[in-house]
């Protein structure tokens, strides 16, 4: 193969061209042959060993030949409860394959995948570049063309971000404008100073929907006031927290909403460049975002001198390659910079030392999608829904045993019970709700009546920022569920710091021993110690939260851990 | 100068001093394995974590700078529970017999080295693929120091790197080629910083195996099979799971 030709477009990008170049080779060859890795190293002026290092870090790059089509069967919490593990085993048996080994003809390869963000269509799978679900049986995986294109149900009492969703095809720029799209940008660029934009966002009380619930306006202030140029804004579209699929649905239906928010963020902090980091498994969103960027460029919302002002702004689209940890903000920067997705030590924080070491604002897709409304309608209108400490609406990803799983847009302050009713009620007898994702906590059926706000969530140690709600009825096997969560963290730990690198493995081993009835007397204490060490000692949020779900399960169901 | 209190003892140190150095100045100590005064500090082993009053998170002593009025505890119950657990998990996964810096701590906490029976241990074949040094990654704690010194912290050779991820991270060459086929210049820097004996001069290794300097005469050229037929290198493209 002529690697030079494939790699030519990345030649002037240096190290930051590594992930795009590897994607190009992976797509052409089905793996990264050593000769291609050498060619990449030479073209981008990176040591060959470091190219290999990247290949082995990202699960969607392979250092050995694969097959023309890779089937990735979801074994995330919801899918495994709905037969995902069985589906995987059936698929392997059907084709007489070993997991991760291609068939002789090089046609098919089957492997397990972490949550694919299609939890309302469990069991889900990725075949080639498409996401499918619910998959009726293993044979369907090998005729993906016959599978229906999943459309996620979208509903809720207030439709600010999700107006007009779901849709089969994304809103075009014209359609978005007809809904008032880009009016906020126009208004801000013509009439408001960057500082005023930041003040509006602060007055609205918006906080981040990516996990940490940090006040957005404050983050923007820090970056705006930080010394150093250039500055960057980054949209975190790496959505990989198991049970979470709101960002996918937003981007599938209305990519310009997030984009307008990103441009506004750039204006507000004095950045001229923005990045979108898209989850690798959301391959289908790549052309959608490319198209939206092209439309925005064409209409003059991106580029030099936007709308005749002296504000210029460009956006680069990046794809991840199969690493949950790259959703962590500093790991994400490293990934864009062409390195292994290792989280950095903090401080310093991204607002002073972010992407390429420069002051950076990174926000979740949903966070950014709230910004146009705030500027168009004003902070008071934004606060018309929600509570004092949690103003506005929230997208809840509700999946599992409810009648109508999907995305629900609702004001903060409703209870979990309200939401479950909205989703058509629990199917069967409720056993537990896993709230906040794999990094979340289990709640018992009698703990559903508190208002979902930041403060109430913090008091209970239940993360509300991502709005992830997975529902399990009495028929679901808790042990399998816990093993699936433990396996997820074991496979997604980057391995940088010892507590998480060793602890995620020990957590999985200890659970397996306990659930197979091989536990030793001290194993329960050991497990508690491991979770403690991960929580207290880990560098980043992945390790710090990797034991939360298991810990809450130990409190709720002590009999399982003997 | 700033004044801080470490385990009840007042000390004055220049502003910016690492807590680790301040702790050692008081005669105290904490375990370290990833720290090296001449290499970029990544604070990744987390063995040196200490408690600073008023801080919500434990602080790695190897990178945290002393600030006026700090009150530091190097052996609070919280610190000790994390440290003991980390050392226990490490001893389950890695052969620490030659990790001189860690041995006293394993003894202090009475941590038995149960790796032999432990299903979750990392296991690798010994790699003896060059005349200069052997690599026994059963002893590797993944402190990164060899990779750092081979790359931008000193040598700019980029022969070895981190591969894989999570628990299955390993130190590797480009597609696992033998070292002589890599850019390695056999400067020996990696061997000199390895804290665990995972990297070892081949001569030292052979002497430990009972060979004598006279025997070396017979190994005219490097010949792994002659000394231990079980040694292998990974083949290119082979994936360790
Ligand atoms: C392991 C890990 C994974 C994360 N994944 C995501 C993600 O997929 N999307 C996201 O927006 N934030 C994710 N975050 C949170 C980000 O680090 C960061 O806090 C967020 O993008 C900030 O945006 P916000 O202020 O708008 O919430 C993750 C954090 C950790 C520790
Ligand atoms: S906590 Fe886990 S994911 Fe985060 S830096 Fe440490 S090893 Fe990596
Ligand atoms: S081989 Fe030695 S220096 Fe290199 S990472 Fe392992 S323990 Fe550290
Ligand atoms: S798509 Fe399978 S659990 Fe989310
Ligand atoms: S010595 Fe401080 S973290 Fe390793």
PDB file of C-alpha atoms in Angstrom, chain A residues 201-202 206-208 214-221 363 367 371:
ATOM      1  CA  UNK A 201     -23.544  32.674  31.749  1.00  0.00           C
ATOM      2  CA  UNK A 202     -22.589  33.249  35.388  1.00  0.00           C
ATOM      3  CA  UNK A 206     -25.108  27.130  34.437  1.00  0.00           C
ATOM      4  CA  UNK A 207     -22.836  24.334  35.598  1.00  0.00           C
ATOM      5  CA  UNK A 208     -21.172  21.555  33.681  1.00  0.00           C
ATOM      6  CA  UNK A 214     -18.215  22.956  37.740  1.00  0.00           C
ATOM      7  CA  UNK A 215     -19.770  26.459  37.304  1.00  0.00           C
ATOM      8  CA  UNK A 216     -19.354  27.234  33.610  1.00  0.00           C
ATOM      9  CA  UNK A 217     -19.115  31.024  33.776  1.00  0.00           C
ATOM     10  CA  UNK A 218     -16.447  30.850  36.438  1.00  0.00           C
ATOM     11  CA  UNK A 219     -14.399  28.427  34.351  1.00  0.00           C
ATOM     12  CA  UNK A 220     -14.652  30.859  31.432  1.00  0.00           C
ATOM     13  CA  UNK A 221     -13.531  33.758  33.641  1.00  0.00           C
ATOM     14  CA  UNK A 363     -17.016  21.812  28.283  1.00  0.00           C
ATOM     15  CA  UNK A 367     -23.194  22.339  28.694  1.00  0.00           C
ATOM     16  CA  UNK A 371     -25.316  28.639  26.086  1.00  0.00           C
TER      17      UNK A 371
END
